[in-house]
PDB file of C-alpha atoms in Angstrom:
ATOM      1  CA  UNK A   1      12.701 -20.930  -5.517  1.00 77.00           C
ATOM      2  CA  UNK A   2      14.565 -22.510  -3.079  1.00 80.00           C
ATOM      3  CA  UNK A   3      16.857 -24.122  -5.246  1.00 80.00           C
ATOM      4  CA  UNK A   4      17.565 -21.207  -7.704  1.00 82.00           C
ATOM      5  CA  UNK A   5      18.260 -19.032  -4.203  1.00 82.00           C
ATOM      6  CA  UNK A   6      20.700 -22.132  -3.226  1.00 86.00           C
ATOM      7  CA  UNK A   7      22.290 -22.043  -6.762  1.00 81.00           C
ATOM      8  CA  UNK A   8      22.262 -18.312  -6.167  1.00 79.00           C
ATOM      9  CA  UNK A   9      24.539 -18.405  -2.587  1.00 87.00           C
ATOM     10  CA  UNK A  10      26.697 -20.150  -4.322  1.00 85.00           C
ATOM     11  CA  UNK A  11      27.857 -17.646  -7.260  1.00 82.00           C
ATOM     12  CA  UNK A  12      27.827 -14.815  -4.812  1.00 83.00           C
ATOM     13  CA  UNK A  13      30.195 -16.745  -2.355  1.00 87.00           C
ATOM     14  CA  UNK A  14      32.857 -17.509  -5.499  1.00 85.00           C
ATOM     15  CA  UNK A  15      32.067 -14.309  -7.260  1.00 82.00           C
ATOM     16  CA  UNK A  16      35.575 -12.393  -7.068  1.00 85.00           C
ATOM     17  CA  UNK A  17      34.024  -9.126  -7.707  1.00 85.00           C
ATOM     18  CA  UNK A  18      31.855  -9.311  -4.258  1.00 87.00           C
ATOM     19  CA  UNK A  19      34.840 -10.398  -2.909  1.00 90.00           C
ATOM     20  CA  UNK A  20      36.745  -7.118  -3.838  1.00 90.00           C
ATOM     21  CA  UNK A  21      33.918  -4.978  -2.871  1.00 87.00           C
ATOM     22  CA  UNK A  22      33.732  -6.501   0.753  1.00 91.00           C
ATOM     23  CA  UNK A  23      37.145  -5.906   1.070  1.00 92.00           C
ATOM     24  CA  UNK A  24      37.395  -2.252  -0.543  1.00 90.00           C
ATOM     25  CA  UNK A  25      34.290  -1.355   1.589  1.00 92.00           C
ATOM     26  CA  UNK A  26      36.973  -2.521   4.170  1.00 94.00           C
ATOM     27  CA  UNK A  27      39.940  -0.143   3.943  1.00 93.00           C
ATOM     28  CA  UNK A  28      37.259   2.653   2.929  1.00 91.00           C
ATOM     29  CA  UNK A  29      35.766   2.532   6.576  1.00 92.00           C
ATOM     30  CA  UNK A  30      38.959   2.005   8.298  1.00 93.00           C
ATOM     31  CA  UNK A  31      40.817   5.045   6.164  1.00 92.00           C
ATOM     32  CA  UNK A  32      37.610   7.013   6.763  1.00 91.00           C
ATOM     33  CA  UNK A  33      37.236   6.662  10.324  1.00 91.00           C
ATOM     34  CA  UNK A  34      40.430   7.126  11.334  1.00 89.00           C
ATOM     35  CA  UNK A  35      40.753  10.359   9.211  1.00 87.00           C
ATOM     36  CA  UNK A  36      37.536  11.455  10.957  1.00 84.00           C
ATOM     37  CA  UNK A  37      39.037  10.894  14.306  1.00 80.00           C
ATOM     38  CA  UNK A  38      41.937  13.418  13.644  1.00 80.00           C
ATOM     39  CA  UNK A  39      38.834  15.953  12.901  1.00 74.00           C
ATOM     40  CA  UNK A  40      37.013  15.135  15.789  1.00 69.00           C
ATOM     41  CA  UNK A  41      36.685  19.028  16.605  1.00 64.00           C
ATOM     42  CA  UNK A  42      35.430  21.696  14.243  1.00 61.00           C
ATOM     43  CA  UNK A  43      37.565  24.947  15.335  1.00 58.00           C
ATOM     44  CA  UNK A  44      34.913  26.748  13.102  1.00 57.00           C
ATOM     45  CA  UNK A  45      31.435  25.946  14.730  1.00 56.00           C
ATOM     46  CA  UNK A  46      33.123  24.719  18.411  1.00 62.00           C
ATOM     47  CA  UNK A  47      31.430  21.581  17.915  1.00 68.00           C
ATOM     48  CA  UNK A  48      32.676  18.225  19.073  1.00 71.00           C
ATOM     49  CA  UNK A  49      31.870  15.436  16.569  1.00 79.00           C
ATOM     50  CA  UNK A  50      31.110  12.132  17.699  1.00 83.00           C
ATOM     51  CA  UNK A  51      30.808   8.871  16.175  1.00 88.00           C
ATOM     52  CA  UNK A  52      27.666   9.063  14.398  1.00 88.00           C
ATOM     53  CA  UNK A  53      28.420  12.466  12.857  1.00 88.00           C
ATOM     54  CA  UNK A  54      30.583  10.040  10.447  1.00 89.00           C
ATOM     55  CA  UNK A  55      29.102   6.417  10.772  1.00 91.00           C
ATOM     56  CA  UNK A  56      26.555   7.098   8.437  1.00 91.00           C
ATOM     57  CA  UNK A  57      28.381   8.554   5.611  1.00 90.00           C
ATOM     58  CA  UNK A  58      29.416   5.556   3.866  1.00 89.00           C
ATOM     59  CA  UNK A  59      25.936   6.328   2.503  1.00 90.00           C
ATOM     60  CA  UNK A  60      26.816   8.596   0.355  1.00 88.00           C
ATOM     61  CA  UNK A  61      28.353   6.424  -2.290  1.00 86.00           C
ATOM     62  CA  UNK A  62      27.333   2.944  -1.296  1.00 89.00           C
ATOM     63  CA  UNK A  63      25.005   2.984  -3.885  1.00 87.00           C
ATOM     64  CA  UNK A  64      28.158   2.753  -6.545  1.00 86.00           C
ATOM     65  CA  UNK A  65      29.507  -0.080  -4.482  1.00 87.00           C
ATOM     66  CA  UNK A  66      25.679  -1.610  -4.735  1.00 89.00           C
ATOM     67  CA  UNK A  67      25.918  -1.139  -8.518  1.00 87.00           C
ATOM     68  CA  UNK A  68      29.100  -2.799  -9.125  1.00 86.00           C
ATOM     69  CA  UNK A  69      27.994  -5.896  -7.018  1.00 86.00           C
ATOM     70  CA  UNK A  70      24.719  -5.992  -8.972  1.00 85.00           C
ATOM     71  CA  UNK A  71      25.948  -6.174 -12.301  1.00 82.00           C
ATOM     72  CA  UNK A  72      28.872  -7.615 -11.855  1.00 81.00           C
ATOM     73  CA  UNK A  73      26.524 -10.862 -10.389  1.00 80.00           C
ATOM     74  CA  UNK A  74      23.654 -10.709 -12.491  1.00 80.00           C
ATOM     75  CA  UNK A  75      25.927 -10.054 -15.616  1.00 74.00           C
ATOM     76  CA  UNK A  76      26.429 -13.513 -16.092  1.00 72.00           C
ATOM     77  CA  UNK A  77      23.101 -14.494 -16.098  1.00 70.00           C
ATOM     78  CA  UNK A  78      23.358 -13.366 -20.052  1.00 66.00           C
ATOM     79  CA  UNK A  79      26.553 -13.981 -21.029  1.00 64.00           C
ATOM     80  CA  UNK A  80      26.736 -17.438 -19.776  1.00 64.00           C
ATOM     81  CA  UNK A  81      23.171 -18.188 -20.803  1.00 67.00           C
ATOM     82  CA  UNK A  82      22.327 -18.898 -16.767  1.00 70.00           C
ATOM     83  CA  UNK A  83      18.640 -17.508 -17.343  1.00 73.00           C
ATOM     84  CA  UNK A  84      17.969 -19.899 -20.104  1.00 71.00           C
ATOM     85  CA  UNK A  85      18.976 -22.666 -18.357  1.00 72.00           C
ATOM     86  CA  UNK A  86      17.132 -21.722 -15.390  1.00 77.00           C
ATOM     87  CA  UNK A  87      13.920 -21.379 -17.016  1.00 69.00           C
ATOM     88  CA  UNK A  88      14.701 -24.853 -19.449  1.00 75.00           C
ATOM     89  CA  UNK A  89      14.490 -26.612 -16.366  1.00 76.00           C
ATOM     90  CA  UNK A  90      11.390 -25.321 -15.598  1.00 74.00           C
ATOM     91  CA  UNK A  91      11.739 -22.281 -12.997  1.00 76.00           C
ATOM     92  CA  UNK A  92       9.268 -19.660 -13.599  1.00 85.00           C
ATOM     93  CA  UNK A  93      10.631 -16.129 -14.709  1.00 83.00           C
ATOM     94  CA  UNK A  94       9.053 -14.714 -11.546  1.00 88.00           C
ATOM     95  CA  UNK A  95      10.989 -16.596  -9.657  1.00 88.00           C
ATOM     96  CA  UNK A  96      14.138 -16.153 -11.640  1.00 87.00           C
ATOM     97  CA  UNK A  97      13.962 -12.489 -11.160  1.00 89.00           C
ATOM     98  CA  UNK A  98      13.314 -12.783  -7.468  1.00 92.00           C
ATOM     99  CA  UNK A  99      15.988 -14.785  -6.506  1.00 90.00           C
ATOM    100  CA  UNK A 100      18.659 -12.436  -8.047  1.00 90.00           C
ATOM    101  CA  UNK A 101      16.700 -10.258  -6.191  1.00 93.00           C
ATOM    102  CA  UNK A 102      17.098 -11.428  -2.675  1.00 93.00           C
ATOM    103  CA  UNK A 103      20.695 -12.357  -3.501  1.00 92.00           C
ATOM    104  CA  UNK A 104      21.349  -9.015  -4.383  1.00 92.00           C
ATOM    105  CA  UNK A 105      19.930  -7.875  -1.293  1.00 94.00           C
ATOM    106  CA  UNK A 106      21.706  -9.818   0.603  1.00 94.00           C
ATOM    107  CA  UNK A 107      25.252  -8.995  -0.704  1.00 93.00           C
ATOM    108  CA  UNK A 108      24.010  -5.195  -0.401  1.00 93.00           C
ATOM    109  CA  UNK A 109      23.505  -5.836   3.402  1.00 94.00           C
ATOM    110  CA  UNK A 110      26.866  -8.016   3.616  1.00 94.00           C
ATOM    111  CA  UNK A 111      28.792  -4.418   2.130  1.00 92.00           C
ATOM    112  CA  UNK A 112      26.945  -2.578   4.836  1.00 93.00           C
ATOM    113  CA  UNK A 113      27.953  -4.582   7.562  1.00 94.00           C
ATOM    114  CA  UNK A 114      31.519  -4.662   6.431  1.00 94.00           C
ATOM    115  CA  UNK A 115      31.372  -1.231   6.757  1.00 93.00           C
ATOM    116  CA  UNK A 116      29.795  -1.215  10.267  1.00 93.00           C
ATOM    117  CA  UNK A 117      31.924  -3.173  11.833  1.00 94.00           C
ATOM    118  CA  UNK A 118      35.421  -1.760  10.326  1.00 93.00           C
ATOM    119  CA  UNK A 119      34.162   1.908  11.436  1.00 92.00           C
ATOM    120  CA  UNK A 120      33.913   0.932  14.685  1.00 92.00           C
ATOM    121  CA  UNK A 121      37.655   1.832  14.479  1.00 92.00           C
ATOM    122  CA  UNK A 122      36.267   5.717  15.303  1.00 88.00           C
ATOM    123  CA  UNK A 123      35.189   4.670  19.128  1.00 88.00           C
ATOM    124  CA  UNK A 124      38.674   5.159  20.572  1.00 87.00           C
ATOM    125  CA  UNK A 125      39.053   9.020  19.045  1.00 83.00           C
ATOM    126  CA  UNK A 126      34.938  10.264  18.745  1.00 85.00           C
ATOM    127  CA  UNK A 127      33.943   7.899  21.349  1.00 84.00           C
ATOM    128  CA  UNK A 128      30.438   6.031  21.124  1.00 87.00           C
ATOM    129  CA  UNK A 129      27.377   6.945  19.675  1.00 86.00           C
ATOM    130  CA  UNK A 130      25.143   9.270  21.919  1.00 86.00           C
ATOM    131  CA  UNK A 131      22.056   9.043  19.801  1.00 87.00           C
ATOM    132  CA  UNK A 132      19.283   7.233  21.715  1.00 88.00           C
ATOM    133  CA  UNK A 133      19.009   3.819  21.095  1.00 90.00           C
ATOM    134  CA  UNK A 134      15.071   4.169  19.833  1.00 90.00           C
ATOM    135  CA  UNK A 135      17.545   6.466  17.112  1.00 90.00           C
ATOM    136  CA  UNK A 136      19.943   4.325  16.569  1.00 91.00           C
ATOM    137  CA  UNK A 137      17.669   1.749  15.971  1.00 92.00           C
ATOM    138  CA  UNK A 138      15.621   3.995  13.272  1.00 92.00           C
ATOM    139  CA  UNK A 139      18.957   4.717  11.369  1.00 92.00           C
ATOM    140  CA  UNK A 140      19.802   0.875  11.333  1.00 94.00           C
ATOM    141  CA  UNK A 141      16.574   0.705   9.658  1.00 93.00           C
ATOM    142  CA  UNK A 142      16.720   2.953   7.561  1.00 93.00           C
ATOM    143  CA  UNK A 143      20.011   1.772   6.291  1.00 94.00           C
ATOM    144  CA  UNK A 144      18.131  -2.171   5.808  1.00 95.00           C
ATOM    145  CA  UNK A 145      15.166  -0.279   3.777  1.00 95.00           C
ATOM    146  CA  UNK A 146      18.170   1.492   1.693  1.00 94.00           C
ATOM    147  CA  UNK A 147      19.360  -2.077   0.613  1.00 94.00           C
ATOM    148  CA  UNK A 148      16.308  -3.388  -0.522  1.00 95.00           C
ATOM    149  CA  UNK A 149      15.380  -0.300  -2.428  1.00 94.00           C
ATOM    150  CA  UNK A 150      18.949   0.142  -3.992  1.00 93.00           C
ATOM    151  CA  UNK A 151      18.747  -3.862  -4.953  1.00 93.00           C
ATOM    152  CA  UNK A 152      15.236  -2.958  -6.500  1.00 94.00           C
ATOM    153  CA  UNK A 153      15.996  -0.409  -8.900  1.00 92.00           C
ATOM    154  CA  UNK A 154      19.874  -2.699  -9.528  1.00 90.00           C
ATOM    155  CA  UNK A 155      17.922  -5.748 -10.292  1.00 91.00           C
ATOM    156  CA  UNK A 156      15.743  -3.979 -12.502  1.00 91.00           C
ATOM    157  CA  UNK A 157      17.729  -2.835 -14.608  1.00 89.00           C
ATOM    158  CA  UNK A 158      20.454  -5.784 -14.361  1.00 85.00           C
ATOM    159  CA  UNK A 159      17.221  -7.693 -15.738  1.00 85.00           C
ATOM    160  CA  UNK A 160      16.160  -5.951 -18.171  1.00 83.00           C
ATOM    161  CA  UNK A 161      19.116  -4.730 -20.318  1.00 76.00           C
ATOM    162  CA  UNK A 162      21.398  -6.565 -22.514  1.00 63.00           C
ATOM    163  CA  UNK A 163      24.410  -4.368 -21.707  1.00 66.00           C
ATOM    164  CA  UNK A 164      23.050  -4.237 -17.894  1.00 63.00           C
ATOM    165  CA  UNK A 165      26.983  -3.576 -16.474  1.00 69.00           C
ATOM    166  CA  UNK A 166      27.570  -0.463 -18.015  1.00 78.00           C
ATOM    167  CA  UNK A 167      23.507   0.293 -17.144  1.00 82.00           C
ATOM    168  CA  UNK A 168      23.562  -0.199 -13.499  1.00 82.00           C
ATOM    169  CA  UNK A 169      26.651   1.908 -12.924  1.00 80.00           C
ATOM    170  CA  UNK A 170      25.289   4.443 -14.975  1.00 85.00           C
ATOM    171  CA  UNK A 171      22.054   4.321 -13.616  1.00 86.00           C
ATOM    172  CA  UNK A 172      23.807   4.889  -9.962  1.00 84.00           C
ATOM    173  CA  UNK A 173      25.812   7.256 -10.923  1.00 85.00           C
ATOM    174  CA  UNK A 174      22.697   9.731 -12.355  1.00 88.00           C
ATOM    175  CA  UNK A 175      21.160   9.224  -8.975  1.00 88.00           C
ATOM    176  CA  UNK A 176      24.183   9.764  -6.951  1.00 87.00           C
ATOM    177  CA  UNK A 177      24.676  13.285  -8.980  1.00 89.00           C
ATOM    178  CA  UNK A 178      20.554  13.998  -9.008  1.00 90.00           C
ATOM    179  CA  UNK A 179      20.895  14.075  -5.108  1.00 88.00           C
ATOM    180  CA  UNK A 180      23.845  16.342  -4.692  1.00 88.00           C
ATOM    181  CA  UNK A 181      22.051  18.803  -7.331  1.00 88.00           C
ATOM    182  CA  UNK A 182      18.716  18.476  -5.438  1.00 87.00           C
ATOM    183  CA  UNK A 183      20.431  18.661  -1.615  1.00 86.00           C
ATOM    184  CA  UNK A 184      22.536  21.557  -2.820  1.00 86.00           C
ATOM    185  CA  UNK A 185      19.613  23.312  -4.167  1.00 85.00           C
ATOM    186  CA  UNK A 186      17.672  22.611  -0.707  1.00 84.00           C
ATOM    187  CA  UNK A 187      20.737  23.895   1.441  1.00 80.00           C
ATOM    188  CA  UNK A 188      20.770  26.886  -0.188  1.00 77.00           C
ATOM    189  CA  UNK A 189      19.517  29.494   2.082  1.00 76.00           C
ATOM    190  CA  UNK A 190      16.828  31.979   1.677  1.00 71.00           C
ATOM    191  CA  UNK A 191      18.849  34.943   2.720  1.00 71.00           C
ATOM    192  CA  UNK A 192      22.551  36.128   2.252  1.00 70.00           C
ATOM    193  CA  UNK A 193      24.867  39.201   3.723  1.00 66.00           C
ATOM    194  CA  UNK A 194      25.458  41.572   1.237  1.00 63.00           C
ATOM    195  CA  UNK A 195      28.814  43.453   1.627  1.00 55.00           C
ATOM    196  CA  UNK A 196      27.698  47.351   1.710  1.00 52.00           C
ATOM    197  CA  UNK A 197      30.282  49.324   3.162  1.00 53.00           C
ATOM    198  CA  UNK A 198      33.318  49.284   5.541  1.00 52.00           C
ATOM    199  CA  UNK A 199      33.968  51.812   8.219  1.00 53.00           C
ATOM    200  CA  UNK A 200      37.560  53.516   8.653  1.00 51.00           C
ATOM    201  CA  UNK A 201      39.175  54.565  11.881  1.00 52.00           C
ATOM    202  CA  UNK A 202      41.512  56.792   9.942  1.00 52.00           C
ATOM    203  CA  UNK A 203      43.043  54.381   6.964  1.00 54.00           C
ATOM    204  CA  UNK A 204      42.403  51.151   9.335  1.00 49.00           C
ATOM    205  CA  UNK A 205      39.625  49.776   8.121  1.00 50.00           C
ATOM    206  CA  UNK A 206      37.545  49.069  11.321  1.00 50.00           C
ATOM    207  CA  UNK A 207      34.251  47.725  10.343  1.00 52.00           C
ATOM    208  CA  UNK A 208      32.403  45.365   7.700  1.00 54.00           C
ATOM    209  CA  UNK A 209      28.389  47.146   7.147  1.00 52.00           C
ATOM    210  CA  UNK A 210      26.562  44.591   5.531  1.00 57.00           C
ATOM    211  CA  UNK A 211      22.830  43.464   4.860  1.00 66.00           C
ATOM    212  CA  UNK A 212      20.773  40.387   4.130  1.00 70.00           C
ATOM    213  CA  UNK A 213      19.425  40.246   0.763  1.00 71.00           C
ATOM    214  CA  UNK A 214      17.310  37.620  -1.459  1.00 73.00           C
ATOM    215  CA  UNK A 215      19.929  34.609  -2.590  1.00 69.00           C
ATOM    216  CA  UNK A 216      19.133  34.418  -6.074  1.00 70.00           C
ATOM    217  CA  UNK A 217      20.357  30.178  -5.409  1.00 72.00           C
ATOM    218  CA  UNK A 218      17.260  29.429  -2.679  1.00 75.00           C
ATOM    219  CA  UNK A 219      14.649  27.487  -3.909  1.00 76.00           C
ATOM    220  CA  UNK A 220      11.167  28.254  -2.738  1.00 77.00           C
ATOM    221  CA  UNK A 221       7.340  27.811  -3.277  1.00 80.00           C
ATOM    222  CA  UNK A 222       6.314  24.774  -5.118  1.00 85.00           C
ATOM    223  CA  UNK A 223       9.655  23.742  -6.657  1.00 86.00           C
ATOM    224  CA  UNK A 224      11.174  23.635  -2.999  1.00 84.00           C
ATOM    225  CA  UNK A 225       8.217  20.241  -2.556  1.00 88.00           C
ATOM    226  CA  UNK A 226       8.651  19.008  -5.830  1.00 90.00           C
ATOM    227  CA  UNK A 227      12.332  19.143  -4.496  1.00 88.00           C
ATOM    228  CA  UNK A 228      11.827  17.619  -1.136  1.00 89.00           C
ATOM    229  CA  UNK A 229       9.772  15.007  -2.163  1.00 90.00           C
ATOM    230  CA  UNK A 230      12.660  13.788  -4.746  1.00 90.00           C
ATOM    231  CA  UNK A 231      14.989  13.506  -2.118  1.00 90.00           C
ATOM    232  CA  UNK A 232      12.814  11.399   0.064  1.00 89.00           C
ATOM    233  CA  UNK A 233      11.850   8.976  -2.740  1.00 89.00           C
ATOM    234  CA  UNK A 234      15.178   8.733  -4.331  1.00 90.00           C
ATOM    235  CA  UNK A 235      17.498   5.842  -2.596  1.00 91.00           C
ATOM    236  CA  UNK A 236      20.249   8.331  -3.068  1.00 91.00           C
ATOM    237  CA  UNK A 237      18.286  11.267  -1.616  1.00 90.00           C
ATOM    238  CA  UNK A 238      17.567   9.048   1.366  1.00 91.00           C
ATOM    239  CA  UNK A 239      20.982   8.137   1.548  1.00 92.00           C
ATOM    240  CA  UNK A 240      22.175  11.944   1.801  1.00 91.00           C
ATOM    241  CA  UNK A 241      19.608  12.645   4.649  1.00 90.00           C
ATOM    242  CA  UNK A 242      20.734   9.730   6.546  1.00 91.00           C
ATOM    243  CA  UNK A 243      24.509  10.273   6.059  1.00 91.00           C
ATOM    244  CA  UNK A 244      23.841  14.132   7.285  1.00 89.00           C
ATOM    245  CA  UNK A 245      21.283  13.202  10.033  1.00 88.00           C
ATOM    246  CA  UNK A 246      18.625  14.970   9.020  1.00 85.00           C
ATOM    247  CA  UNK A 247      16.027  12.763   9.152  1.00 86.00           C
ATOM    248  CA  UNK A 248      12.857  15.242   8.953  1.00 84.00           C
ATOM    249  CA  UNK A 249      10.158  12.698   7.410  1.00 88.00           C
ATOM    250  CA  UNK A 250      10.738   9.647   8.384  1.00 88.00           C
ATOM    251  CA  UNK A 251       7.204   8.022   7.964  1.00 91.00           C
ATOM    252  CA  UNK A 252       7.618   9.569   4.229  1.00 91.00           C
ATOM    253  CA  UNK A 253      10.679   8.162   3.644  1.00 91.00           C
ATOM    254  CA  UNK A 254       9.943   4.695   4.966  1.00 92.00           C
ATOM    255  CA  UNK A 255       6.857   4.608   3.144  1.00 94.00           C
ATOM    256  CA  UNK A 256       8.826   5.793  -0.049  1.00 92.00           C
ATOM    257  CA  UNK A 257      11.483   3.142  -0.017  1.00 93.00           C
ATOM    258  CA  UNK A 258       8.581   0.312   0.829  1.00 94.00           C
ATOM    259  CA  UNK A 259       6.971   1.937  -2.757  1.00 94.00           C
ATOM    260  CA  UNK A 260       9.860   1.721  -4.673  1.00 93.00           C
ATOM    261  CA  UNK A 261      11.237  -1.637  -3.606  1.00 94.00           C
ATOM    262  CA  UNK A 262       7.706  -3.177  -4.214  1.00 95.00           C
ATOM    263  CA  UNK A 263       6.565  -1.055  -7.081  1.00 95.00           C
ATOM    264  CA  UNK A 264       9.784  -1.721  -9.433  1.00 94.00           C
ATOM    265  CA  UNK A 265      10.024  -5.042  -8.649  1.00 95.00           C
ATOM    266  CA  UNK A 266       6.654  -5.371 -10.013  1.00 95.00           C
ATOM    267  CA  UNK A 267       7.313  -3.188 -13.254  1.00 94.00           C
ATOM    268  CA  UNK A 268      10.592  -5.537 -13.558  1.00 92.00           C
ATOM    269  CA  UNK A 269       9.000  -8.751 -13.193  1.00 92.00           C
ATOM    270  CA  UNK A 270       6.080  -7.949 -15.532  1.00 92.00           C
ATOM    271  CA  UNK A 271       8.189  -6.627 -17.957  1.00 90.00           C
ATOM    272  CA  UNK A 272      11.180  -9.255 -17.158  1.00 86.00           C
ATOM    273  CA  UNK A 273       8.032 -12.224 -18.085  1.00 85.00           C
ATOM    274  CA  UNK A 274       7.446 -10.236 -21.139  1.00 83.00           C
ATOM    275  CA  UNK A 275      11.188  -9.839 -22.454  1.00 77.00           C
ATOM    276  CA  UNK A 276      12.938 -12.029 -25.163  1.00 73.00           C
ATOM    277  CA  UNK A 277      15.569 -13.636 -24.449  1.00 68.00           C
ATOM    278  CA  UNK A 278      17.558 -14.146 -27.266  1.00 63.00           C
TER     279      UNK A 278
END
């Protein structure tokens, strides 16, 4: 294992395509945060934003910057025959499929720290964070159990399809769009003002009479779970409830992305062990 992960280090390091990701997850938090600290005030709600209001959005579409990294790296492993030479020598498919595994991990949490440390260009204009740091801590975390889960369900797929480039981004992309149809549907809320009437002080119109009615959008009762629970198992739901700070279950959705990381990388090694390589 060690070897392969050596071996492993070694691509990733000299793989161009990492390369470009680091650097575009670069200029992405360094644009982003500096455009956020010209909006640093919301004339709207009177509320003062502050660092982490935007620190955490990158979230949204890491998971595409995840997916490129994935199969960009494991790609090869087919088209240059690396897998079969790995496993002539003697490595165990197991531990084939673990090592691009942890490497893929790891260049998931190298992207996220790019990305911490160029937003930190936001201090001078929001200032710094003024969530506690017990908080701070649990969003840190959250963002490490993120990785692992997004590297999970990358790998697995990576692994286990011939055409796995066009599959991981694809893959990504259905559960980036799942999450904004499940969060929208969520947001929606239960009640709406219904335009009624307006009063007239002669032909000035003076006031708007309105009432709340039933939004035909909210979703309720059992689907509103089923809903819910999605979101907290999904590494893209996750991702949307971090980015917006609205934790609400965290034990849930630490205990979801520990079941997904584990559980697919299971499925993917059984299934990787049973696979033919042609």
């Amino acid at each position: 294992m060690s070897k392969l992960l050596r071996a492993n280090m070694v691509r990733l390091w000299k793989n161009k395509m990492f390369w470009l990701c680091m650097g575009g997850m670069l200029i992405y938090a360094v644009a982003y945060m500096l455009y956020a600290g010209h909006n640093s005030f919301s004339p709207i709600t009177r509320e003062a934003y502050t660092l982490e209001h935007y620190y955490f959005q990158f979230l949204l579409y890491v998971g595409f910057f995840f997916a490129v990294v994935t199969s960009m790296f494991l790609g090869t492993e087919y088209s240059e025959d690396t897998i079969r030479n790995k496993l002539i020598v003697g490595h165990t498919r197991a531990n084939v499929y673990l090592a691009n595994l942890i490497v893929t991990f790891v260049a998931a949490l190298l992207v996220m720290c790019v990305w911490f440390i160029g937003a930190l260009v936001g201090v001078p204009a929001l200032g710094f964070f003024t969530l506690t740091p017990a908080d701070l801590v649990g969003y840190f975390l959250f963002c490490v159990l993120l990785a692992a889960a997004y590297s999970a369900v990358n790998t697995f797929v990576a692994m286990l399809s011939s055409k796995n480039i066009i599959a991981v981004v694809l893959v990504s992309v259905a559960m980036i769009l799942c999450a904004a149809v499940l969060y929208d549907a969520l947001e929606a809320p239960e009640k709406i003002s219904s335009l009624s009437g307006v009063t007239f002080s002669g032909t000035v119109p003076m006031e708007i009479v309105g009432e709340e009615v039933l939004n035909p959008k909210y979703t309720g009762g059992a689907m509103r779970f089923v809903f819910q629970m999605l979101m907290d198992v999904l590494p893209t739901g996750q991702s949307v409830s971090v980015a917006f700070l609205k934790i609400e279950r965290p034990v849930t959705m630490i205990l979801s992305s520990v079941i997904v990381t584990v559980g697919i990388t299971a499925l993917g090694i059984k299934l990787f062990c049973k696979k033919d390589l042609k």
